[in-house]
JSON list of C-alpha atoms and ligand atoms in Angstrom, two decimals:
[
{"chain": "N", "resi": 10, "resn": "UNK", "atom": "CA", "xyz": [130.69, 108.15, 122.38]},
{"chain": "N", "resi": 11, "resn": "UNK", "atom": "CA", "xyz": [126.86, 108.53, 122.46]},
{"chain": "N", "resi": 12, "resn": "UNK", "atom": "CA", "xyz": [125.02, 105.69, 121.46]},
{"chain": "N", "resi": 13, "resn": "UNK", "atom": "CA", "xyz": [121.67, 105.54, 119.44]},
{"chain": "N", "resi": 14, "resn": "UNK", "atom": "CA", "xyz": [118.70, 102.54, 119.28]},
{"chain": "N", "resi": 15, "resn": "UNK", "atom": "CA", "xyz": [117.52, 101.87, 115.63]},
{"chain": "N", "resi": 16, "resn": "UNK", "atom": "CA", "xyz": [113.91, 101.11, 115.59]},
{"chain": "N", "resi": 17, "resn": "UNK", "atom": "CA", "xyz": [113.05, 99.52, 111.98]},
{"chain": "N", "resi": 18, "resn": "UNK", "atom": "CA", "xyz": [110.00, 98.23, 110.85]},
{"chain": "N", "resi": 19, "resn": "UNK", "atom": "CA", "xyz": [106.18, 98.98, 108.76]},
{"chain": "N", "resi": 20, "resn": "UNK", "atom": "CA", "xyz": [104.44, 100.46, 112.07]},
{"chain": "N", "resi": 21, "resn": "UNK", "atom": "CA", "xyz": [101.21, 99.77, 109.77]},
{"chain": "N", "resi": 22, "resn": "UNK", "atom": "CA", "xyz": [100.43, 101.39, 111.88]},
{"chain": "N", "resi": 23, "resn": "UNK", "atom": "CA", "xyz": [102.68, 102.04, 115.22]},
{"chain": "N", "resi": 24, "resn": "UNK", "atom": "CA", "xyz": [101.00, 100.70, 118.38]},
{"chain": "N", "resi": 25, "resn": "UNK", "atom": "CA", "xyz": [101.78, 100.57, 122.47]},
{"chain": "N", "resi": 26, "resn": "UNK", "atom": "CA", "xyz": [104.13, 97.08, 122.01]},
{"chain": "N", "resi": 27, "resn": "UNK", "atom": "CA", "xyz": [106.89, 99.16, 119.67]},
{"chain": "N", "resi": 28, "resn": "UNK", "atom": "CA", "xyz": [106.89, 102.24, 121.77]},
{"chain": "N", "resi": 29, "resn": "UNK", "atom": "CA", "xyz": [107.31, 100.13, 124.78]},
{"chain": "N", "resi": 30, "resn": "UNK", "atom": "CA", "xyz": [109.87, 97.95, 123.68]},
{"chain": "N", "resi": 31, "resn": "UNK", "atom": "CA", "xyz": [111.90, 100.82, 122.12]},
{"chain": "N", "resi": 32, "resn": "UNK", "atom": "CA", "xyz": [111.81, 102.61, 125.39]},
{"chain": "N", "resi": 33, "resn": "UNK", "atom": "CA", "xyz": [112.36, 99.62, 127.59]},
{"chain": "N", "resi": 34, "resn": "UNK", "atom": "CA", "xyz": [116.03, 99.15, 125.39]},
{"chain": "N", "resi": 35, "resn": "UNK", "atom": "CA", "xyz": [116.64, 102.70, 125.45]},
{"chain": "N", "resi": 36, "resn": "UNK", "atom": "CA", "xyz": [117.06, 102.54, 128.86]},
{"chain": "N", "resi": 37, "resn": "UNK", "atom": "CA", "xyz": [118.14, 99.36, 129.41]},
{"chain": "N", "resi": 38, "resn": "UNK", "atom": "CA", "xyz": [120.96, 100.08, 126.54]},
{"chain": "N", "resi": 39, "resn": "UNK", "atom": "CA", "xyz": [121.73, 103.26, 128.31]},
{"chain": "N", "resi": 40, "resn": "UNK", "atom": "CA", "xyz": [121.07, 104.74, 124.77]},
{"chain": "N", "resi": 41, "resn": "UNK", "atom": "CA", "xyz": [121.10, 108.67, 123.94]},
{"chain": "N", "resi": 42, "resn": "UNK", "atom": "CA", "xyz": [118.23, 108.21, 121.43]},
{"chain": "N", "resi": 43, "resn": "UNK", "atom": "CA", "xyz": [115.95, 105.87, 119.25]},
{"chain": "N", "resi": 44, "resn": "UNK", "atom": "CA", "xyz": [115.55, 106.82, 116.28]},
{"chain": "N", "resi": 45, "resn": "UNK", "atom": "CA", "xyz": [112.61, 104.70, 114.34]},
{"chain": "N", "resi": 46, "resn": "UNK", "atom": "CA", "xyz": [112.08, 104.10, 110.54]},
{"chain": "N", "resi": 47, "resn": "UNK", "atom": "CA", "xyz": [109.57, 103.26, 108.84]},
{"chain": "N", "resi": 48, "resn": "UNK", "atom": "CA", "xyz": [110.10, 101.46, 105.83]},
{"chain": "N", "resi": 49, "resn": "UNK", "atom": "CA", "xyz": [109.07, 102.32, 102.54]},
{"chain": "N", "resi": 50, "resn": "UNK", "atom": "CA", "xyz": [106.34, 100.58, 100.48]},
{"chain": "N", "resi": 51, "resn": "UNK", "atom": "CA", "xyz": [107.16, 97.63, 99.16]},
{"chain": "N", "resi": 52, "resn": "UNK", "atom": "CA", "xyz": [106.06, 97.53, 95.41]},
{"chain": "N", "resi": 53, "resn": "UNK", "atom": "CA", "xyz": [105.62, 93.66, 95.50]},
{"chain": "N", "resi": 54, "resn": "UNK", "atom": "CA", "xyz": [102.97, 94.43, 98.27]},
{"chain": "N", "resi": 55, "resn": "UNK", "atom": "CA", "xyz": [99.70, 96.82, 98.64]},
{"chain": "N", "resi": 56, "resn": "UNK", "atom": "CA", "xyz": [99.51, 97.72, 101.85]},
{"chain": "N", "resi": 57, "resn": "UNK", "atom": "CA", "xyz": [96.87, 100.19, 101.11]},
{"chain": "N", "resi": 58, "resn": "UNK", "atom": "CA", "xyz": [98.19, 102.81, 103.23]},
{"chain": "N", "resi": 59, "resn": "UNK", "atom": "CA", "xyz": [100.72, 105.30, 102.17]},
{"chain": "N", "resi": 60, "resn": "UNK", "atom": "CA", "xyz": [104.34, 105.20, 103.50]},
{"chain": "N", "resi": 61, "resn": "UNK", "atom": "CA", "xyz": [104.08, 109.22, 104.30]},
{"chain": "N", "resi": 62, "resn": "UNK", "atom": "CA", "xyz": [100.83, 107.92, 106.35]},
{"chain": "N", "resi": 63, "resn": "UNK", "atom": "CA", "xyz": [103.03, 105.36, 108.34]},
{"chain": "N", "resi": 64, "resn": "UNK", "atom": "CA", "xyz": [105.72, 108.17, 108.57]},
{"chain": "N", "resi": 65, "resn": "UNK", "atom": "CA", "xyz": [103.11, 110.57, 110.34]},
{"chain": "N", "resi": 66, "resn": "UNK", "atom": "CA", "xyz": [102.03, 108.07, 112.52]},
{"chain": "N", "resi": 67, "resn": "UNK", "atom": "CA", "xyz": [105.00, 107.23, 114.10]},
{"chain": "N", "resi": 68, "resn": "UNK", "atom": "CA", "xyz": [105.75, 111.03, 114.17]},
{"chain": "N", "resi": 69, "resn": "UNK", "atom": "CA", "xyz": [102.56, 111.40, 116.39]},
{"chain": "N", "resi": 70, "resn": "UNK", "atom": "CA", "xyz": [103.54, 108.64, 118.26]},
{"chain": "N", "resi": 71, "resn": "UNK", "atom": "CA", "xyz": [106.69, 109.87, 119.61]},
{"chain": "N", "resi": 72, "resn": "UNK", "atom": "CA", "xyz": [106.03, 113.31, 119.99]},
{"chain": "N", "resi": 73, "resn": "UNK", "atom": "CA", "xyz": [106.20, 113.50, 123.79]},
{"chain": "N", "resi": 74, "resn": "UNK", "atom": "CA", "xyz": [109.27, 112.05, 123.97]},
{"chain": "N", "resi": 75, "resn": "UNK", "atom": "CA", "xyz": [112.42, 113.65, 123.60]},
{"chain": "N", "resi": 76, "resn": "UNK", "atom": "CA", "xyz": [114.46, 110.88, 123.06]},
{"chain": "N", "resi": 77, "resn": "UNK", "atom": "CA", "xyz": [112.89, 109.48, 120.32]},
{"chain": "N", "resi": 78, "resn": "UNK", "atom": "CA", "xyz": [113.28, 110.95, 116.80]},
{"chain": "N", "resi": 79, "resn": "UNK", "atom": "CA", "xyz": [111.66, 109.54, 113.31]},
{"chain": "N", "resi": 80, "resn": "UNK", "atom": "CA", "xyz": [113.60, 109.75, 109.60]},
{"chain": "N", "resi": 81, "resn": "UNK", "atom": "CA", "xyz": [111.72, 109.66, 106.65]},
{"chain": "N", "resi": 82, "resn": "UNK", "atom": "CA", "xyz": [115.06, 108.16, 104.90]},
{"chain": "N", "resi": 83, "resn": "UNK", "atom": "CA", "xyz": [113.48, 105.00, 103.88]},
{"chain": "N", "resi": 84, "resn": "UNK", "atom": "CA", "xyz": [109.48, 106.45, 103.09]},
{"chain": "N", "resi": 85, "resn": "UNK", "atom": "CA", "xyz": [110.87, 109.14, 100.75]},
{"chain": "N", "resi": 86, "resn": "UNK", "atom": "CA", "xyz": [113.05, 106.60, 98.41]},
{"chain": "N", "resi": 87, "resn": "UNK", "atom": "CA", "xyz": [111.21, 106.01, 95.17]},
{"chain": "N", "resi": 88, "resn": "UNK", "atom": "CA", "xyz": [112.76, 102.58, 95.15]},
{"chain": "N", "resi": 89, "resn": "UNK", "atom": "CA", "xyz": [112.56, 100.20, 97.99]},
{"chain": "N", "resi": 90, "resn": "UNK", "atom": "CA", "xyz": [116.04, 100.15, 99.91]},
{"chain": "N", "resi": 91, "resn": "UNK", "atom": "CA", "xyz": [118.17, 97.19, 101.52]},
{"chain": "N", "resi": 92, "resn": "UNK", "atom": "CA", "xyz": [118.29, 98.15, 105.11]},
{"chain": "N", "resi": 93, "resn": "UNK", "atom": "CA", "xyz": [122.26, 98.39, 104.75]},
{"chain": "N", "resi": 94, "resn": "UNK", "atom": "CA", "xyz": [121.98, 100.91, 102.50]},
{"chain": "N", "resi": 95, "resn": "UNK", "atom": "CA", "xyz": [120.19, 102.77, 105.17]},
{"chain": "N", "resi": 96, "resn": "UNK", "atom": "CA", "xyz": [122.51, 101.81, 107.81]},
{"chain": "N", "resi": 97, "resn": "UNK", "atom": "CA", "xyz": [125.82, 103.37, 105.90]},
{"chain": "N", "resi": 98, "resn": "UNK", "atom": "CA", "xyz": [123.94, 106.37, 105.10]},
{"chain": "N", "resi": 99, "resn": "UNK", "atom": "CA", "xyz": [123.49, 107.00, 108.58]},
{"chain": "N", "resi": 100, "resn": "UNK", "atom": "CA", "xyz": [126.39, 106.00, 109.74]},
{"chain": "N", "resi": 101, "resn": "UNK", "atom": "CA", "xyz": [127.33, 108.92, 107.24]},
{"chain": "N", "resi": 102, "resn": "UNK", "atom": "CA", "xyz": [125.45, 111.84, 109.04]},
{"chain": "N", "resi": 103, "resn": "UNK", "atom": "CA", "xyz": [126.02, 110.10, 112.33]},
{"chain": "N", "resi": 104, "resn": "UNK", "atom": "CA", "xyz": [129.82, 109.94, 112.40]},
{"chain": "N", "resi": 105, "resn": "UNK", "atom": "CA", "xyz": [130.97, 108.84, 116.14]},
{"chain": "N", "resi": 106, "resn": "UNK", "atom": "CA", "xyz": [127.79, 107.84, 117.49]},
{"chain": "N", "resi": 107, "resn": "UNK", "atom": "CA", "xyz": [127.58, 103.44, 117.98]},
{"chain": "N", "resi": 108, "resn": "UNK", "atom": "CA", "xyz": [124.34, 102.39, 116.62]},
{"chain": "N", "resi": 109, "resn": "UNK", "atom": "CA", "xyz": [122.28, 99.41, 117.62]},
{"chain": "N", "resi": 110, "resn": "UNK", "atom": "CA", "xyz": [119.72, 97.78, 115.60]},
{"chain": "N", "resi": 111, "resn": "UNK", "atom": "CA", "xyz": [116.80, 97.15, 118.07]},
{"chain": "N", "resi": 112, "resn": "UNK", "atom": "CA", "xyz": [114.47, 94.38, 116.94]},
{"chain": "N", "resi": 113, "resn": "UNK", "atom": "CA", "xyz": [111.45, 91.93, 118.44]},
{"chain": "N", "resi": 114, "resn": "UNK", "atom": "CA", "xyz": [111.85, 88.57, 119.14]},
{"chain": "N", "resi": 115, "resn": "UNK", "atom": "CA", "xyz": [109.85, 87.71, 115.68]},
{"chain": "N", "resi": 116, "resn": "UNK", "atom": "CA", "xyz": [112.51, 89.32, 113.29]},
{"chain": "N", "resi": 117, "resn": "UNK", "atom": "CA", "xyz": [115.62, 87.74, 115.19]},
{"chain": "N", "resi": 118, "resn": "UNK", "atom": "CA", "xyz": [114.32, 84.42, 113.05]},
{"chain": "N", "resi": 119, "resn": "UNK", "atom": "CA", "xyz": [113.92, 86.49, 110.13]},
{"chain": "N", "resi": 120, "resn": "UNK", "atom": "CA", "xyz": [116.97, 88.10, 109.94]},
{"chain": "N", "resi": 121, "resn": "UNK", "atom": "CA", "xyz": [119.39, 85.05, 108.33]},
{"chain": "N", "resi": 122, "resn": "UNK", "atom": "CA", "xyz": [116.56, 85.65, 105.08]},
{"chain": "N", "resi": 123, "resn": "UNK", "atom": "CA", "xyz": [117.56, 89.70, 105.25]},
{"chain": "N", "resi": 124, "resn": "UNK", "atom": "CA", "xyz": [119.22, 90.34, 102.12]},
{"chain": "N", "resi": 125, "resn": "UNK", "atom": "CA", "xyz": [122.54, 91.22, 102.02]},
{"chain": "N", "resi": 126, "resn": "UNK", "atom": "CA", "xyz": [122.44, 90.24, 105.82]},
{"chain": "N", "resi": 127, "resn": "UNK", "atom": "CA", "xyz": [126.13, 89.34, 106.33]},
{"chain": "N", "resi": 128, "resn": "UNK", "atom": "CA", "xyz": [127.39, 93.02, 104.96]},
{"chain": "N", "resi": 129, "resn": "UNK", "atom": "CA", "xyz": [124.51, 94.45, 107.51]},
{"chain": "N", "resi": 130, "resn": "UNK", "atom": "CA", "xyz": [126.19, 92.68, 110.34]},
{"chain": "N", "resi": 131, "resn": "UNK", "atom": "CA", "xyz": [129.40, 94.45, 110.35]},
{"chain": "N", "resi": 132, "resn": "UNK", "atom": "CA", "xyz": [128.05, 97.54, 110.04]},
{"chain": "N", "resi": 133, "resn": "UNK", "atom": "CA", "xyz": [125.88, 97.19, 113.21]},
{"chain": "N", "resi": 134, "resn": "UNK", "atom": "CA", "xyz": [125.51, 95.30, 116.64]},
{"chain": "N", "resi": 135, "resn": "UNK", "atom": "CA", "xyz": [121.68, 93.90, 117.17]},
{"chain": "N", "resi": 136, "resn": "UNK", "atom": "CA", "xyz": [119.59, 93.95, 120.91]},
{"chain": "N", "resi": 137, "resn": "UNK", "atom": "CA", "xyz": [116.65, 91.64, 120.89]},
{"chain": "N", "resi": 138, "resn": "UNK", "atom": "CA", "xyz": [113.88, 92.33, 123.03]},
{"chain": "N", "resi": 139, "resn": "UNK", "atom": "CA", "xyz": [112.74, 89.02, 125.07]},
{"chain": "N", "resi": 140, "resn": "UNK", "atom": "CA", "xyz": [110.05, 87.95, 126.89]},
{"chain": "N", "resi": 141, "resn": "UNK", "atom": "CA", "xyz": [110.69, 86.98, 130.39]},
{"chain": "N", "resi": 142, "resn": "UNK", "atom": "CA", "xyz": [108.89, 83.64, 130.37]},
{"chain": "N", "resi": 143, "resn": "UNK", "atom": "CA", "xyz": [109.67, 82.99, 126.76]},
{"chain": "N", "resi": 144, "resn": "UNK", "atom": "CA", "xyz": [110.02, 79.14, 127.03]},
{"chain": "N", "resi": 145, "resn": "UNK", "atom": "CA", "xyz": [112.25, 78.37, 124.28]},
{"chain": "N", "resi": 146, "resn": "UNK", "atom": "CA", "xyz": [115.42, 79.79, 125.11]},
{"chain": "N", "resi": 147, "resn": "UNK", "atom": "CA", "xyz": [117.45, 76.90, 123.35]},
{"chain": "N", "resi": 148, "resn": "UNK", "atom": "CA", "xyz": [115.82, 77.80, 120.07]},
{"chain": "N", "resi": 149, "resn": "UNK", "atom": "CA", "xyz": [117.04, 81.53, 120.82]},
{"chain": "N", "resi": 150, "resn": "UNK", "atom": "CA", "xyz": [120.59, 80.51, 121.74]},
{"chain": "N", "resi": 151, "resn": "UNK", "atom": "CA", "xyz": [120.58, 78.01, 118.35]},
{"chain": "N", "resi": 152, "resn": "UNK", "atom": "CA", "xyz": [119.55, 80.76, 116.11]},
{"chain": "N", "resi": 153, "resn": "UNK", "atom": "CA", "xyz": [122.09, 83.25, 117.67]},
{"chain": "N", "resi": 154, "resn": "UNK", "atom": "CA", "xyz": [124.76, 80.84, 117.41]},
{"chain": "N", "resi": 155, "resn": "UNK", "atom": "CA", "xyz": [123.79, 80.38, 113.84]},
{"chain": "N", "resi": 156, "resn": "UNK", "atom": "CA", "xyz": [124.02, 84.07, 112.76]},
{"chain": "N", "resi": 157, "resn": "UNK", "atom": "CA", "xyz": [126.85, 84.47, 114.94]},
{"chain": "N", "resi": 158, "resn": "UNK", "atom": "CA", "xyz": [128.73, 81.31, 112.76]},
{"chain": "N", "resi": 159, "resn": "UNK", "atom": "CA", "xyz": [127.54, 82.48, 109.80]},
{"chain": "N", "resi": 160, "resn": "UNK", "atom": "CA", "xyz": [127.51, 86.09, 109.62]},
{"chain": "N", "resi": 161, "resn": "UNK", "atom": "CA", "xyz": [129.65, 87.14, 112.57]},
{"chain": "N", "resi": 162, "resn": "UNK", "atom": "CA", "xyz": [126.73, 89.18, 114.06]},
{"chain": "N", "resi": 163, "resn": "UNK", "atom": "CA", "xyz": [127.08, 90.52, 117.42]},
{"chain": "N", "resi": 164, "resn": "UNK", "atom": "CA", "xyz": [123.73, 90.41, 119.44]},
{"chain": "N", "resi": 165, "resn": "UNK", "atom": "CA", "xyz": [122.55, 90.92, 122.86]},
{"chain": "N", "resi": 166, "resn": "UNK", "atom": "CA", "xyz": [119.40, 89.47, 124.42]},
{"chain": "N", "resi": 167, "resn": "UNK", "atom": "CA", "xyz": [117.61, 92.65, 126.81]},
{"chain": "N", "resi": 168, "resn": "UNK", "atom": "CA", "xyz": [114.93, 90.72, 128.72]},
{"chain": "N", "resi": 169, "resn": "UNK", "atom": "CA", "xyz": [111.54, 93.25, 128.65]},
{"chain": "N", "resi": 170, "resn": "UNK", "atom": "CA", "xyz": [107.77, 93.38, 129.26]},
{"chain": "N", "resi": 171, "resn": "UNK", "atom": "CA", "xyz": [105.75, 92.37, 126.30]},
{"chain": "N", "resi": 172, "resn": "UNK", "atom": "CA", "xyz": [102.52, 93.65, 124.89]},
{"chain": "N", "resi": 173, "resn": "UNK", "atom": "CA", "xyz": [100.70, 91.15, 123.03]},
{"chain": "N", "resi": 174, "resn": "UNK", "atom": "CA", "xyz": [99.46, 93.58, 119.97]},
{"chain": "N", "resi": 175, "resn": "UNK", "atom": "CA", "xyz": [100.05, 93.63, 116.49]},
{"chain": "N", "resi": 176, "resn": "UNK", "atom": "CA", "xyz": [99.65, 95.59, 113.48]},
{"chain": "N", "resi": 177, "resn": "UNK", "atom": "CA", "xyz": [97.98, 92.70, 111.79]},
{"chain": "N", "resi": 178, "resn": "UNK", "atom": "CA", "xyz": [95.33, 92.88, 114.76]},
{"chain": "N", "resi": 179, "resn": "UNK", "atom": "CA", "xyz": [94.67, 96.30, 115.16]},
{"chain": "N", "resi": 180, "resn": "UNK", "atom": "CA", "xyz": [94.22, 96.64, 111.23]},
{"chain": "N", "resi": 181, "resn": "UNK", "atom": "CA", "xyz": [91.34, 93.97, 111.74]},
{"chain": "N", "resi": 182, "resn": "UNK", "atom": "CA", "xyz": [89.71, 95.57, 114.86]},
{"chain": "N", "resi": 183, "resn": "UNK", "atom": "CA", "xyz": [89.80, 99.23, 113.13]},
{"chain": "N", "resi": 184, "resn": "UNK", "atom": "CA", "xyz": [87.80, 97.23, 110.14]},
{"chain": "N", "resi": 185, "resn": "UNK", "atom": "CA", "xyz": [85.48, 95.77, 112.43]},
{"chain": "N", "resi": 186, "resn": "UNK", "atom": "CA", "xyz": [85.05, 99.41, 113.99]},
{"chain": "N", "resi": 187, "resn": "UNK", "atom": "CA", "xyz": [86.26, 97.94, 117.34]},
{"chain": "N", "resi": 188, "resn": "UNK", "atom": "CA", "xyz": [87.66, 100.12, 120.13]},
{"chain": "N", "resi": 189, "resn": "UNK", "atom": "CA", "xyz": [91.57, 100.09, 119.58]},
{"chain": "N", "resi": 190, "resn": "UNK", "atom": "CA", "xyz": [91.80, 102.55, 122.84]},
{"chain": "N", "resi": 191, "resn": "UNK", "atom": "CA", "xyz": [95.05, 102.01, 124.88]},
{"chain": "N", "resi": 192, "resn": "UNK", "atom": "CA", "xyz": [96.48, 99.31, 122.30]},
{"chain": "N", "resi": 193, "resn": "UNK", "atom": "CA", "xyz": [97.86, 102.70, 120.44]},
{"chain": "N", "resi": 194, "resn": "UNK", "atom": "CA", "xyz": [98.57, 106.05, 122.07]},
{"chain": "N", "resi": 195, "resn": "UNK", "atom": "CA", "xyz": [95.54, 108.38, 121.29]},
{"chain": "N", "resi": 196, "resn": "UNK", "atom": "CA", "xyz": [97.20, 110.76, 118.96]},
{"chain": "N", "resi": 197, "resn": "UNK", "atom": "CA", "xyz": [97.37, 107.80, 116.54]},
{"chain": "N", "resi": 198, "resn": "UNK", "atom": "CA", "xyz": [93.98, 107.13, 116.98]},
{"chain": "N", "resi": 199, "resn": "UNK", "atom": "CA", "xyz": [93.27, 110.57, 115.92]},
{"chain": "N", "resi": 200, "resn": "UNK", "atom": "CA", "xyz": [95.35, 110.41, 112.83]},
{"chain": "N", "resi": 201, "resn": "UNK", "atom": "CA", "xyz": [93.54, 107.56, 111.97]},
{"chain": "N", "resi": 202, "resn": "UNK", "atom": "CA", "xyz": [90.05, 108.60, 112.14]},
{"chain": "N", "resi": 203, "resn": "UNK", "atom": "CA", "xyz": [91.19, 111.78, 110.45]},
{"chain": "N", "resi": 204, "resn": "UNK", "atom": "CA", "xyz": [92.55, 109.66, 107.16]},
{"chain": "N", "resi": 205, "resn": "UNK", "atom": "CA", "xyz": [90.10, 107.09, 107.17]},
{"chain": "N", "resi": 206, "resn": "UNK", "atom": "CA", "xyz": [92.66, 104.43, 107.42]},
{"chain": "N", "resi": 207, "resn": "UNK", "atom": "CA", "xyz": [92.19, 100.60, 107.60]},
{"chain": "N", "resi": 208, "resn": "UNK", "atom": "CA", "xyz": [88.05, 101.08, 106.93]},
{"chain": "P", "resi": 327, "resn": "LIG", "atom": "P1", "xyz": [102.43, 93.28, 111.41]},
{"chain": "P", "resi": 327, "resn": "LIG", "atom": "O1", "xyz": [101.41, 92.72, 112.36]},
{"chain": "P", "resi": 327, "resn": "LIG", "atom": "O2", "xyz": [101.86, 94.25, 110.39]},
{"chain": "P", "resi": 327, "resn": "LIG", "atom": "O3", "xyz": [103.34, 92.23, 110.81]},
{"chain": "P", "resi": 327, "resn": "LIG", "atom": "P2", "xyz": [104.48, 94.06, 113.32]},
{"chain": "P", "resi": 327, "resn": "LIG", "atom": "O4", "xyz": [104.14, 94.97, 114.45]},
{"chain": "P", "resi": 327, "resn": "LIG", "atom": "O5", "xyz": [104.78, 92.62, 113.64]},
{"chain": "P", "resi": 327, "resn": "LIG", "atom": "O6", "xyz": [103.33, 94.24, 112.27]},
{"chain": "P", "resi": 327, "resn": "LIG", "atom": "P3", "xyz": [106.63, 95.81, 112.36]},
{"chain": "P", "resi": 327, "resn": "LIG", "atom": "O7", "xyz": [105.85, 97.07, 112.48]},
{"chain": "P", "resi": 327, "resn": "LIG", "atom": "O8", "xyz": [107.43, 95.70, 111.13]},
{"chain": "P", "resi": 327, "resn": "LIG", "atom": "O9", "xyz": [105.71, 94.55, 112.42]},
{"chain": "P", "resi": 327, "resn": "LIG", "atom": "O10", "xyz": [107.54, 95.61, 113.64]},
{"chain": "P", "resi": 327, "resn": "LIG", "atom": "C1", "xyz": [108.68, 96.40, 113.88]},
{"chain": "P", "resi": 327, "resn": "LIG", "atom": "C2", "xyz": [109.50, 95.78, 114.98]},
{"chain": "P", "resi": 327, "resn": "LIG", "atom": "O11", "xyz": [108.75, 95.73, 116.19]},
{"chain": "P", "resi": 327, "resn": "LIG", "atom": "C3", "xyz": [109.94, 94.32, 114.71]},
{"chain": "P", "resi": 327, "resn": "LIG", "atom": "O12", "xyz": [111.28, 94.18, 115.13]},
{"chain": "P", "resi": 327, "resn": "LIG", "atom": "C4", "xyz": [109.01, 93.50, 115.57]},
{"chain": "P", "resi": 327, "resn": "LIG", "atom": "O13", "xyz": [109.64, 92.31, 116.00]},
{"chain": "P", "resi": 327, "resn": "LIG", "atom": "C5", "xyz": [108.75, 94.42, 116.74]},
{"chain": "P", "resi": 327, "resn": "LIG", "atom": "N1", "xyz": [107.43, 94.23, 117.37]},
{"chain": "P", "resi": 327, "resn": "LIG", "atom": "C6", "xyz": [106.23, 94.24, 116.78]},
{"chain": "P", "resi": 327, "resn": "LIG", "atom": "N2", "xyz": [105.23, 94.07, 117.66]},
{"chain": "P", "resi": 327, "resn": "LIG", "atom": "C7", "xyz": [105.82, 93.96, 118.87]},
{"chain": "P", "resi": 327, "resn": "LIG", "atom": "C8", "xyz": [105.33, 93.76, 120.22]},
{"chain": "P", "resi": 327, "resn": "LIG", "atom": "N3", "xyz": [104.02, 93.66, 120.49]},
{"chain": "P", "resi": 327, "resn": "LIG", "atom": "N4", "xyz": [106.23, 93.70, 121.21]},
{"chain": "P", "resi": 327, "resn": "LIG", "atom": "C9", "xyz": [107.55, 93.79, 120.94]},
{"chain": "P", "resi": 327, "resn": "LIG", "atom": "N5", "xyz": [108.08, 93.98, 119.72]},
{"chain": "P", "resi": 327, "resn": "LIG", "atom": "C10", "xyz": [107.23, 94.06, 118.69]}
]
């Protein structure tokens, strides 16, 4: 059965840290693919960037790699979507292939506040990326324990390098007109000079 990484998240916009991580799992994993998501735009929130912008990114992003593949299944929706929702309509087109959700260490706290999280969890295993030297380990192993108690969720711990770089950051230094050179791959960079993003 092959087995494909799910790679979730706003990439407002994509940078080095989620194309590292997402590789890093795929091999660790021993995973046929990574496929990555963008969400759509949440109408609560401006994020003054279009979803079909964040979609294109990550497109760029990825394009030299063959194992990694982008859907626009979330940034097309006119409504925003619960991320199980997405999940079962993959699971759909993607009959007998296991998926794993692949997340950083900052969403494995987030995910008991994921809505309809307990439906989510038996539809899909999770892999956390961690930190080596992460010191905490005994908060980790609580909060597993909790979602495991509470929502039966199977996850796995993959231990990985970790780029310090955020969105948030990189939106700021782009502002400033600050080099953002090696913190995203180039072809981003591009794409965002191009637009005229995050001035
Ligand atoms: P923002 O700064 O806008 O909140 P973000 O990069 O934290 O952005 P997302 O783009 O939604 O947020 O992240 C998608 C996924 O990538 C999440 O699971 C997050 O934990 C993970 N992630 C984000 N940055 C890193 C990083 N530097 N290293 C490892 N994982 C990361």
């Amino acid at each position: 059965m092959e087995k494909y990484g799910i790679f979730g998240g706003t990439f407002n916009p994509i940078h080095s840290g989620h194309l590292m991580i997402a590789e890093y799992l795929r091999e660790e994993m021993n995973l046929d693919k990574v496929i990555f998501i963008p969400t759509g735009n949440p109408p609560h929130k401006d994020l003054k960037i279009s979803a079909i912008d964040r979609y294109n990114m990550v497109k760029r992003a990825i394009s030299s790699n063959d194992k990694f593949e982008v859907t626009d299944i979330e940034t097309k929706r006119e409504k925003l979507s619960y991320t199980v929702d997405t999940i079962k309509e993959l699971k759909l087109i993607l009959k007998d292939v296991k998926l794993y959700f692949l997340i950083g260490l900052d969403t494995l706290f987030q995910l008991r506040t994921w809505k309809l999280f307990g439906e989510l969890s038996k539809e899909i295993d999770f892999v956390v990326a961690l930190r080596p030297k992460y010191i905490d380990i005994s908060k980790i192993n609580a909060e597993i324990s909790y979602l495991q108690e509470n929502f039966d969720t199977n996850i796995k711990i993959v231990h990985t390098p970790q780029l310090e770089i955020s969105s948030t950051d990189l939106r700021q230094r782009i502002g400033e007109g600050k080099s953002v050179k090696y913190l995203l791959p180039s072809e981003v960079i591009e794409y965002i000079e191009e637009n005229n993003l995050y001035k």
